[in-house]
Short mmCIF file of C-alpha atoms in Angstrom, two decimals:
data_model
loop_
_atom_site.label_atom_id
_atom_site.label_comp_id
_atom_site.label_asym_id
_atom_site.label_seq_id
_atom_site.Cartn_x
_atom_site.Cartn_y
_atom_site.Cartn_z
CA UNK D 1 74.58 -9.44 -20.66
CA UNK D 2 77.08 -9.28 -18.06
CA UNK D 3 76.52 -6.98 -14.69
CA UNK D 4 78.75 -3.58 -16.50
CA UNK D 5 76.66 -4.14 -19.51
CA UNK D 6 73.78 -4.14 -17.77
CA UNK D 7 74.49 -0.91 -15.25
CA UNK D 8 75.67 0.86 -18.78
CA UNK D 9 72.54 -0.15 -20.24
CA UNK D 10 70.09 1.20 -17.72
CA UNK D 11 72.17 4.57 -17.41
CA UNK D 12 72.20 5.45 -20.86
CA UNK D 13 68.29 4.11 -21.54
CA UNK D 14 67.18 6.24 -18.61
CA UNK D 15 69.27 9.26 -19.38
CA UNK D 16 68.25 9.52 -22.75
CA UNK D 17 64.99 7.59 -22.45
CA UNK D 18 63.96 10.76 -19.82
CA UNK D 19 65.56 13.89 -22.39
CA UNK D 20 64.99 12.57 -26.12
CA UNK D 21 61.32 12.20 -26.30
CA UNK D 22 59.87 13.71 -29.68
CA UNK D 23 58.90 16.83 -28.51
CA UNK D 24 62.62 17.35 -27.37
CA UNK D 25 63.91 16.25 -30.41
CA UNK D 26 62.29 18.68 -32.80
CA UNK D 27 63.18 21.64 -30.53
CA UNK D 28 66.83 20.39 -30.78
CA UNK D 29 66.35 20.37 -34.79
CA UNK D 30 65.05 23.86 -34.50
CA UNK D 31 67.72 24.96 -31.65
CA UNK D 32 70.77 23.52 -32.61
CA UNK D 33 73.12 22.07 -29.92
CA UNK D 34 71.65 20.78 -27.01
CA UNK D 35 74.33 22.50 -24.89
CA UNK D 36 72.85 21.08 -21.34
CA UNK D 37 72.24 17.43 -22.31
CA UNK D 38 75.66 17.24 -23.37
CA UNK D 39 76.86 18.62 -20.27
CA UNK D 40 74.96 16.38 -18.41
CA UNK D 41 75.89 12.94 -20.26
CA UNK D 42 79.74 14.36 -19.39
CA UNK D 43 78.49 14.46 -15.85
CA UNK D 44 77.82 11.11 -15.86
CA UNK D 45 80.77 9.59 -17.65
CA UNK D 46 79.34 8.23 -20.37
CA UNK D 47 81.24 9.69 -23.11
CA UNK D 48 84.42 7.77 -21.58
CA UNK D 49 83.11 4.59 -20.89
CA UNK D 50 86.39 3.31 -23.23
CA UNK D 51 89.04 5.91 -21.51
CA UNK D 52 91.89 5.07 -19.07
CA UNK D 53 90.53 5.19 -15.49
CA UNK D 54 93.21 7.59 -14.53
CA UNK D 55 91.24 9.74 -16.78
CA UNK D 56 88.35 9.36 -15.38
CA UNK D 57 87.25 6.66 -17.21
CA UNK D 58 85.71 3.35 -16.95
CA UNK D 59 88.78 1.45 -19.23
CA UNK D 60 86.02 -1.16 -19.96
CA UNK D 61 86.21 -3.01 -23.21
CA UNK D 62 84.38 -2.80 -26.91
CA UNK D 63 82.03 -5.50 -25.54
CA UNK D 64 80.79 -3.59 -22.39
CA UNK D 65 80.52 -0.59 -24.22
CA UNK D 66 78.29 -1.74 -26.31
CA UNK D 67 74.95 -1.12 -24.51
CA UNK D 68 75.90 2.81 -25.12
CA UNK D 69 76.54 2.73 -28.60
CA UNK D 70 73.42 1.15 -29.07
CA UNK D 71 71.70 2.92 -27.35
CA UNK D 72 72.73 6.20 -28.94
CA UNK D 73 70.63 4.66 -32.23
CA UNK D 74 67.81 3.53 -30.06
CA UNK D 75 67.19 7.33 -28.71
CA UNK D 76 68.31 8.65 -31.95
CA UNK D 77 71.06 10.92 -29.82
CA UNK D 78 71.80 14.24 -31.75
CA UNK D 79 75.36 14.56 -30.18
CA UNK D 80 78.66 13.32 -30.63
CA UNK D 81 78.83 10.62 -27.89
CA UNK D 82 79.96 7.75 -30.30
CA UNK D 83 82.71 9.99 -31.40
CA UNK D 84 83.99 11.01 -28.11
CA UNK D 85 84.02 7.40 -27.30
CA UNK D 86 86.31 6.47 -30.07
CA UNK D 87 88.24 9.98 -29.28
CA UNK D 88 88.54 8.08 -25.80
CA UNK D 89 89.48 4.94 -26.81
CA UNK D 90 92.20 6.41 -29.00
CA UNK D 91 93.47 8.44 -26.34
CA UNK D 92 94.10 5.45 -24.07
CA UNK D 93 96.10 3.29 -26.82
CA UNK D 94 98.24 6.71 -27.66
CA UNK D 95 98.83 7.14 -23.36
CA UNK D 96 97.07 10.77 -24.17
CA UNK D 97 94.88 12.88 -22.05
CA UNK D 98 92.35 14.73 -23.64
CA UNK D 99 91.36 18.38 -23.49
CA UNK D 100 87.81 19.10 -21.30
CA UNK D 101 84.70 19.93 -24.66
CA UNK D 102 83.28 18.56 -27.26
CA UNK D 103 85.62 16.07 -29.35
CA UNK D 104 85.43 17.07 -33.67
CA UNK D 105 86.61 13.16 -34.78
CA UNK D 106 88.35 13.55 -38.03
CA UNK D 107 86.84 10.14 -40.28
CA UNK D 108 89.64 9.88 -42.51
CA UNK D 109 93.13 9.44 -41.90
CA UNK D 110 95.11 12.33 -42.27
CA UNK D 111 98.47 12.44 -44.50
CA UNK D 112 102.09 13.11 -42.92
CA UNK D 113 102.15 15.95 -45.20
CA UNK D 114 99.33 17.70 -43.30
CA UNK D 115 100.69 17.50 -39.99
CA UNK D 116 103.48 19.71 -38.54
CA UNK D 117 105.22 19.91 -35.32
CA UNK D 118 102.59 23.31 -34.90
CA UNK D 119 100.19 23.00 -37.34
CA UNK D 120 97.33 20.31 -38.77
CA UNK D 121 96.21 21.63 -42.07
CA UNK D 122 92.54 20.46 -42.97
CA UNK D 123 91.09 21.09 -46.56
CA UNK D 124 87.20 20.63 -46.45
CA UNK D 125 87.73 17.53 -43.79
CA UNK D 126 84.26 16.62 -42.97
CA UNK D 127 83.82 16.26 -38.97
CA UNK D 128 80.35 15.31 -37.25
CA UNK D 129 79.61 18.07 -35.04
CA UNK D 130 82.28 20.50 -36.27
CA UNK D 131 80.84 23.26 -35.70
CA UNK D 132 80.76 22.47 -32.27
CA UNK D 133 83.61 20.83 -31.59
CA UNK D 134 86.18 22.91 -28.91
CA UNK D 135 89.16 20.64 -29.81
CA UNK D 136 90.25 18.06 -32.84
CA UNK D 137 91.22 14.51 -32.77
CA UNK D 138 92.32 12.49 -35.68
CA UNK D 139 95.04 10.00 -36.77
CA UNK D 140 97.89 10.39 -39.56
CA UNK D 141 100.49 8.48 -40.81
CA UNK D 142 103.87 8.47 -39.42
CA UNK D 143 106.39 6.79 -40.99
CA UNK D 144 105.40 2.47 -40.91
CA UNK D 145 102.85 3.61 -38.11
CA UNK D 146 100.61 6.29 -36.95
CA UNK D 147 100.30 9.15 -34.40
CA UNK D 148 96.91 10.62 -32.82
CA UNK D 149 96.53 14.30 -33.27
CA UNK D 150 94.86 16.54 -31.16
CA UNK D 151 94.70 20.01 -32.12
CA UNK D 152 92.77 23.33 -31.25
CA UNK D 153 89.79 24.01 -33.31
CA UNK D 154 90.48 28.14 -33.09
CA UNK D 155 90.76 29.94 -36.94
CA UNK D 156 89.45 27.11 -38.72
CA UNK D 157 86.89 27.97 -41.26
CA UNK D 158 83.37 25.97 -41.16
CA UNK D 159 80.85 25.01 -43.90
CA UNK D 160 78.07 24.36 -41.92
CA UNK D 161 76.08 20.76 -43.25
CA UNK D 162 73.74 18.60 -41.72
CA UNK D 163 73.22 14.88 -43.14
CA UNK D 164 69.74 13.54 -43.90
CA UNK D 165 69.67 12.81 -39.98
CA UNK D 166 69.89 16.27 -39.49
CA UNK D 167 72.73 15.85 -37.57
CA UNK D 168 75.92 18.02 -37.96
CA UNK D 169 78.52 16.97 -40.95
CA UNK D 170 80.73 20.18 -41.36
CA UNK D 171 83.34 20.62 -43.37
CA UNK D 172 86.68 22.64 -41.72
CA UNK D 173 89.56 24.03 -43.15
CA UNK D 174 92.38 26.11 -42.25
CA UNK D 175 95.56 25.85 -40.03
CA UNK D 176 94.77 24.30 -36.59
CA UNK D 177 97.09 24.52 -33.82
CA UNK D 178 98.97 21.19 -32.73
CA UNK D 179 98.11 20.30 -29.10
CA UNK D 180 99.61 17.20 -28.97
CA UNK D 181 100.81 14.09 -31.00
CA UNK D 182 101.83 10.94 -29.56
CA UNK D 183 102.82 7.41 -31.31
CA UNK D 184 99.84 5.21 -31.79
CA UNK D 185 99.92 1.29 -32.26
CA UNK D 186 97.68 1.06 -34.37
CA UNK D 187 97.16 1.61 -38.42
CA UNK D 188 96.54 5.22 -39.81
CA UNK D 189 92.93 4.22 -41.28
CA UNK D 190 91.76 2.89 -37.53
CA UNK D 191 89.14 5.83 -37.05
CA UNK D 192 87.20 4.80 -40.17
CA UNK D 193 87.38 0.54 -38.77
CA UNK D 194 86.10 2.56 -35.36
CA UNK D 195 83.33 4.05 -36.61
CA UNK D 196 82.24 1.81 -38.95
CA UNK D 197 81.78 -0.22 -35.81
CA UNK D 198 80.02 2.08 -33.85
CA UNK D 199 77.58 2.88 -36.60
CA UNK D 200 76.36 -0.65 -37.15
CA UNK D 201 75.87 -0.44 -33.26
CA UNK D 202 73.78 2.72 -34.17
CA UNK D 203 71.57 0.71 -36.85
CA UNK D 204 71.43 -2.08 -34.07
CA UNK D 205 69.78 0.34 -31.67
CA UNK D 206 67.74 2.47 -34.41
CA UNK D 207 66.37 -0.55 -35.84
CA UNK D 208 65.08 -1.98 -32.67
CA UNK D 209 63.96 1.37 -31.83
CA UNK D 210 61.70 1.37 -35.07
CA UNK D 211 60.53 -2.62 -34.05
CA UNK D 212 59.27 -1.77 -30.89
CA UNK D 213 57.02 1.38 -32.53
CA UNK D 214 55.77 -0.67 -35.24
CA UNK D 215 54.53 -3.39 -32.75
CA UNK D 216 52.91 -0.85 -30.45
CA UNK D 217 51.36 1.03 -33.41
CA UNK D 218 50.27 -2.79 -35.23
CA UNK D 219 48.93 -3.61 -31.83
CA UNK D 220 46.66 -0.21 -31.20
CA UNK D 221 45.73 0.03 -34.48
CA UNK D 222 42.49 -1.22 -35.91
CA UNK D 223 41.29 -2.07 -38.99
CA UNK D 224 38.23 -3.58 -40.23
CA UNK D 225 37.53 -4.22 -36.65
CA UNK D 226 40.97 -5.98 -35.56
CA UNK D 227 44.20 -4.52 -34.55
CA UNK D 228 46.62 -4.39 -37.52
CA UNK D 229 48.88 -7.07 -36.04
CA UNK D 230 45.60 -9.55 -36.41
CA UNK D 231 46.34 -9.64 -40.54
CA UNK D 232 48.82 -11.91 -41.54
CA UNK D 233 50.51 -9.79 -43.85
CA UNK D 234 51.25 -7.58 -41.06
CA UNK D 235 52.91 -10.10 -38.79
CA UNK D 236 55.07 -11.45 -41.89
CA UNK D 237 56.35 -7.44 -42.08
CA UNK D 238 56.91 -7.64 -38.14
CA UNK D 239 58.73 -11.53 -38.12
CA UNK D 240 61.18 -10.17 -40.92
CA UNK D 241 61.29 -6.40 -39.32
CA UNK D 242 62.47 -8.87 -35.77
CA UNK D 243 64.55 -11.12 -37.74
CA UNK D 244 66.58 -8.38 -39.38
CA UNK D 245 66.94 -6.28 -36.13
CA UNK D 246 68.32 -9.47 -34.14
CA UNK D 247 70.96 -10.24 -36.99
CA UNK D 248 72.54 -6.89 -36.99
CA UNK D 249 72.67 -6.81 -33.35
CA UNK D 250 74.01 -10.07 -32.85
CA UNK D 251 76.61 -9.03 -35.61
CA UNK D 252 77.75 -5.87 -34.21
CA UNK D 253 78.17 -7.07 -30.70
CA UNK D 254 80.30 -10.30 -32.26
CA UNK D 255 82.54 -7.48 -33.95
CA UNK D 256 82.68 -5.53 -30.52
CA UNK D 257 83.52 -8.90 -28.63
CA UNK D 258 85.97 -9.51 -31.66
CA UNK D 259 88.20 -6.18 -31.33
CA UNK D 260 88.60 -6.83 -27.25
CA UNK D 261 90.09 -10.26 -28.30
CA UNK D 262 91.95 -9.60 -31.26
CA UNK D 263 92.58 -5.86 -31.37
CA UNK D 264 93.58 -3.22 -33.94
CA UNK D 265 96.89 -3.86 -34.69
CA UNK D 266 97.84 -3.45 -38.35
CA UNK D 267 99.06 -7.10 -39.34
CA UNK D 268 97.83 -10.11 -38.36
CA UNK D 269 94.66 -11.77 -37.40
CA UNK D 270 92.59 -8.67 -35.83
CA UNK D 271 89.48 -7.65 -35.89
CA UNK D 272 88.84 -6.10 -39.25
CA UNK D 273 86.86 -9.15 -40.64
CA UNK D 274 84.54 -8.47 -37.66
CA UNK D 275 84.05 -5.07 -38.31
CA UNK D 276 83.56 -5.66 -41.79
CA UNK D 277 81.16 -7.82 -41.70
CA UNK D 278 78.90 -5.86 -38.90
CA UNK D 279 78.98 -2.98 -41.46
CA UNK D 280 78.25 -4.60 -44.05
CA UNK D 281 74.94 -6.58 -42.81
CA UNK D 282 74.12 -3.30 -41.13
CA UNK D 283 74.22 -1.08 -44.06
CA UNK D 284 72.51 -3.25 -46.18
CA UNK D 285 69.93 -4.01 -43.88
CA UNK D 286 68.71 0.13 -43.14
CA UNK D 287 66.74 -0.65 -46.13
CA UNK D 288 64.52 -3.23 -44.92
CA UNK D 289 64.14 -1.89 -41.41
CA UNK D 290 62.56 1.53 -42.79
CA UNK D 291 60.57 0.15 -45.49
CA UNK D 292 59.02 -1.97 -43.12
CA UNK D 293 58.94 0.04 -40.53
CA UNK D 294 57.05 2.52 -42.35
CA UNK D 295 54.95 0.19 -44.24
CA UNK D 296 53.20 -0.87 -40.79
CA UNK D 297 52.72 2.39 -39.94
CA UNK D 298 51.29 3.63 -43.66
CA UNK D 299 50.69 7.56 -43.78
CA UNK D 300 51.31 8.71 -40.56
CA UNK D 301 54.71 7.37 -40.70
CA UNK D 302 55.90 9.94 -42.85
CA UNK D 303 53.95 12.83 -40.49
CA UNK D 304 56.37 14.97 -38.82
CA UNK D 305 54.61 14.89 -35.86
CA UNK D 306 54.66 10.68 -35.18
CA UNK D 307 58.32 10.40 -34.60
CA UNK D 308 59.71 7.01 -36.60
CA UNK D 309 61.51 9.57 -38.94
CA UNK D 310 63.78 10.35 -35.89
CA UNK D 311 64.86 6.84 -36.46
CA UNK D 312 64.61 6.05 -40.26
CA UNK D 313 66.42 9.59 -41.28
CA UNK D 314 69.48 8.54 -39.17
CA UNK D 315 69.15 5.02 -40.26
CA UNK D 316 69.82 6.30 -43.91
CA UNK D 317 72.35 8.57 -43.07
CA UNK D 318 74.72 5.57 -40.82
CA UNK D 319 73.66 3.24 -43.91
CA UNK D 320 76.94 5.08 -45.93
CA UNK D 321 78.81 6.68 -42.97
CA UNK D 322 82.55 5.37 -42.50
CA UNK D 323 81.10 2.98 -45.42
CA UNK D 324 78.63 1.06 -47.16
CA UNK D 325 77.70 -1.97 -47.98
CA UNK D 326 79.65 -2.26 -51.17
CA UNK D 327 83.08 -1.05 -49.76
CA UNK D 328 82.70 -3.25 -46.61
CA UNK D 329 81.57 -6.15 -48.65
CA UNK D 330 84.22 -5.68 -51.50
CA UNK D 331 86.65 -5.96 -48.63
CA UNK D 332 84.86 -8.96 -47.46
CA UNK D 333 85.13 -10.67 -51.00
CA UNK D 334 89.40 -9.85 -51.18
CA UNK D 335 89.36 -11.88 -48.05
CA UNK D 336 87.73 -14.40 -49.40
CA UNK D 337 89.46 -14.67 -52.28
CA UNK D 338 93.30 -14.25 -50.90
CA UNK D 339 91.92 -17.29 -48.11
CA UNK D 340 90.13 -19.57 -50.73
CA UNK D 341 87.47 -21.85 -50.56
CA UNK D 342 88.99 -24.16 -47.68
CA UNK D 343 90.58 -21.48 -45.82
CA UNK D 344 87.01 -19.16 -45.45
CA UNK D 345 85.11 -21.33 -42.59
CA UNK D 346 88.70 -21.60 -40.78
CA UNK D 347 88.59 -17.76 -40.85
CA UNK D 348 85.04 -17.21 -39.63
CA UNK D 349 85.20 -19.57 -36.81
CA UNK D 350 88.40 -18.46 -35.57
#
């Protein structure tokens, strides 16, 4: 971990570390949007850690960034920081500004048809944190290319839904004012690539989140007069809880390192077979990192009050977000097949 990583690393942990314990958690489940800890992660940059520094930003790479998207699993971070930091991002490639609030990051890529030079028309167009969200951002297809959309959220209509996380998913429709459009280099479906990423950084940071409780708990646990982590069953659930949590990190952070090398661009040798395969291995792996998790734990963790669900709920809810397993790995397999047998190690160690 290089010296950015490490200064990113330490913000974000202590930030979030200090304002997400459980308590604050379930009063932000019962409250809604935590209006003041959004306001103060804006203070201190972190949503543009990927913006242009003549916007304030830190116009570090994928790789450097890293540490935060992480570490918005590890504190299980009910706002939209990983969206405003691909809203960022996509703002810097397009030579856009954005407006001052909170970003609404349309998934999906949006058709020419829907787009005006006034108007964005959304039908049902399902947007973490909609409800919240004071302006749009989202990509459609121009022509060959693509052009980033920002538009006002003002008249839309909202059908307020949470995901299992219990994290905003609402769908919006309606006319929404045009703010701005401006040619983007990159392909039309880039936001779902984006946050595909970003989520397996999320199940990274989750599923070392639910590690380090189920060693704590294994070790201050007793049973039969030993802690829990004394019976050997246990310790095989915590080696293959570790070795699952160190392959999707190391995974994610290869596709991170991967997109600052060989970029978005829509031909060529990019990093889509990067981001693939982080999603893939992440997704599949939510499954083993909760049962696990929770079979260290036993009863209480499934109590409301002992806080791994924070964790596991969100862990099931990334699992199929921009993607699961089978539609990253189906991908995966095309590859495969179009390279052949002695082209596939060529393309992995590339």
């Amino acid at each position: 971990m290089n010296e950015t990583q490490q200064m990113l690393e330490d913000t974000v942990n202590r930030l979030f570390g200090d304002r997400l314990g459980w308590d604050q958690l379930t009063a932000i489940e019962e409250q809604g949007f935590p209006t003041a800890l959004w306001a103060e992660t804006v203070e201190q940059g972190i949503p543009k850690v990927l913006a242009d520094e003549a916007a304030g930003g830190m116009g570090v790479g994928w790789s450097d960034a890293y540490p935060v998207l992480r570490a918005c699993g590890r504190h299980a971070v009910p706002l939209p920081v990983v969206e405003a930091t691909i809203a960022e991002w996509l703002a810097r490639q397009a030579g856009a500004t954005l407006p001052a609030g909170v970003p609404g990051l349309l998934p999906r890529a949006i058709a020419a048809s829907a787009v005006s030079a006034t108007t964005l028309t959304l039908s049902n167009a399902r947007t973490p944190w909609g409800r919240n969200a004071d302006f749009l951002v989202g990509v459609a297809a121009k022509g060959e290319g693509a052009e980033l959309i920002i538009a006002a959220t003002s008249g839309l209509a909202v059908a307020a839904e949470d995901n299992i996380g219990r994290d905003p998913r609402d769908s919006l429709s309606g006319d929404a004012s045009v703010i701005t459009r401006q040619a983007l280099p990159l392909a039309p479906d880039c936001v779902h690539w984006l946050g595909a990423l970003a989520r397996s950084a999320q199940i990274a940071g989750a599923g070392a989140a639910a590690l380090d409780l189920a060693l704590k708990y294994g070790a201050e646990r007793s049973q039969f007069g030993k802690p829990l982590s004394g019976f050997q069953a246990i310790q095989h659930y915590l080696a293959d809880l570790a070795g699952v949590v160190a392959s999707v990190d190391a995974i994610a952070m290869a596709a991170c390192v991967g997109l600052d090398q060989r970029g978005m661009a829509p031909s060529g040798r990019n990093a889509r077979f990067e981001i693939a395969a982080a999603k893939c291995r992440a997704s599949e792996a939510v499954e083993k990192l909760t049962r696990l998790s929770h079979q260290v734990h036993g009863a209480i963790g499934f109590t409301y009050e002992y806080g791994l669900h924070f964790l596991t709920r969100r862990l099931w809810a990334w699992r199929a977000e921009f993607g699961g397993a089978g539609e990253w790995g189906e991908y995966l397999g095309r590859v495969a097949a179009d390279v052949g047998g002695d082209g596939i190690w060529p393309l992995i160690t590339a």
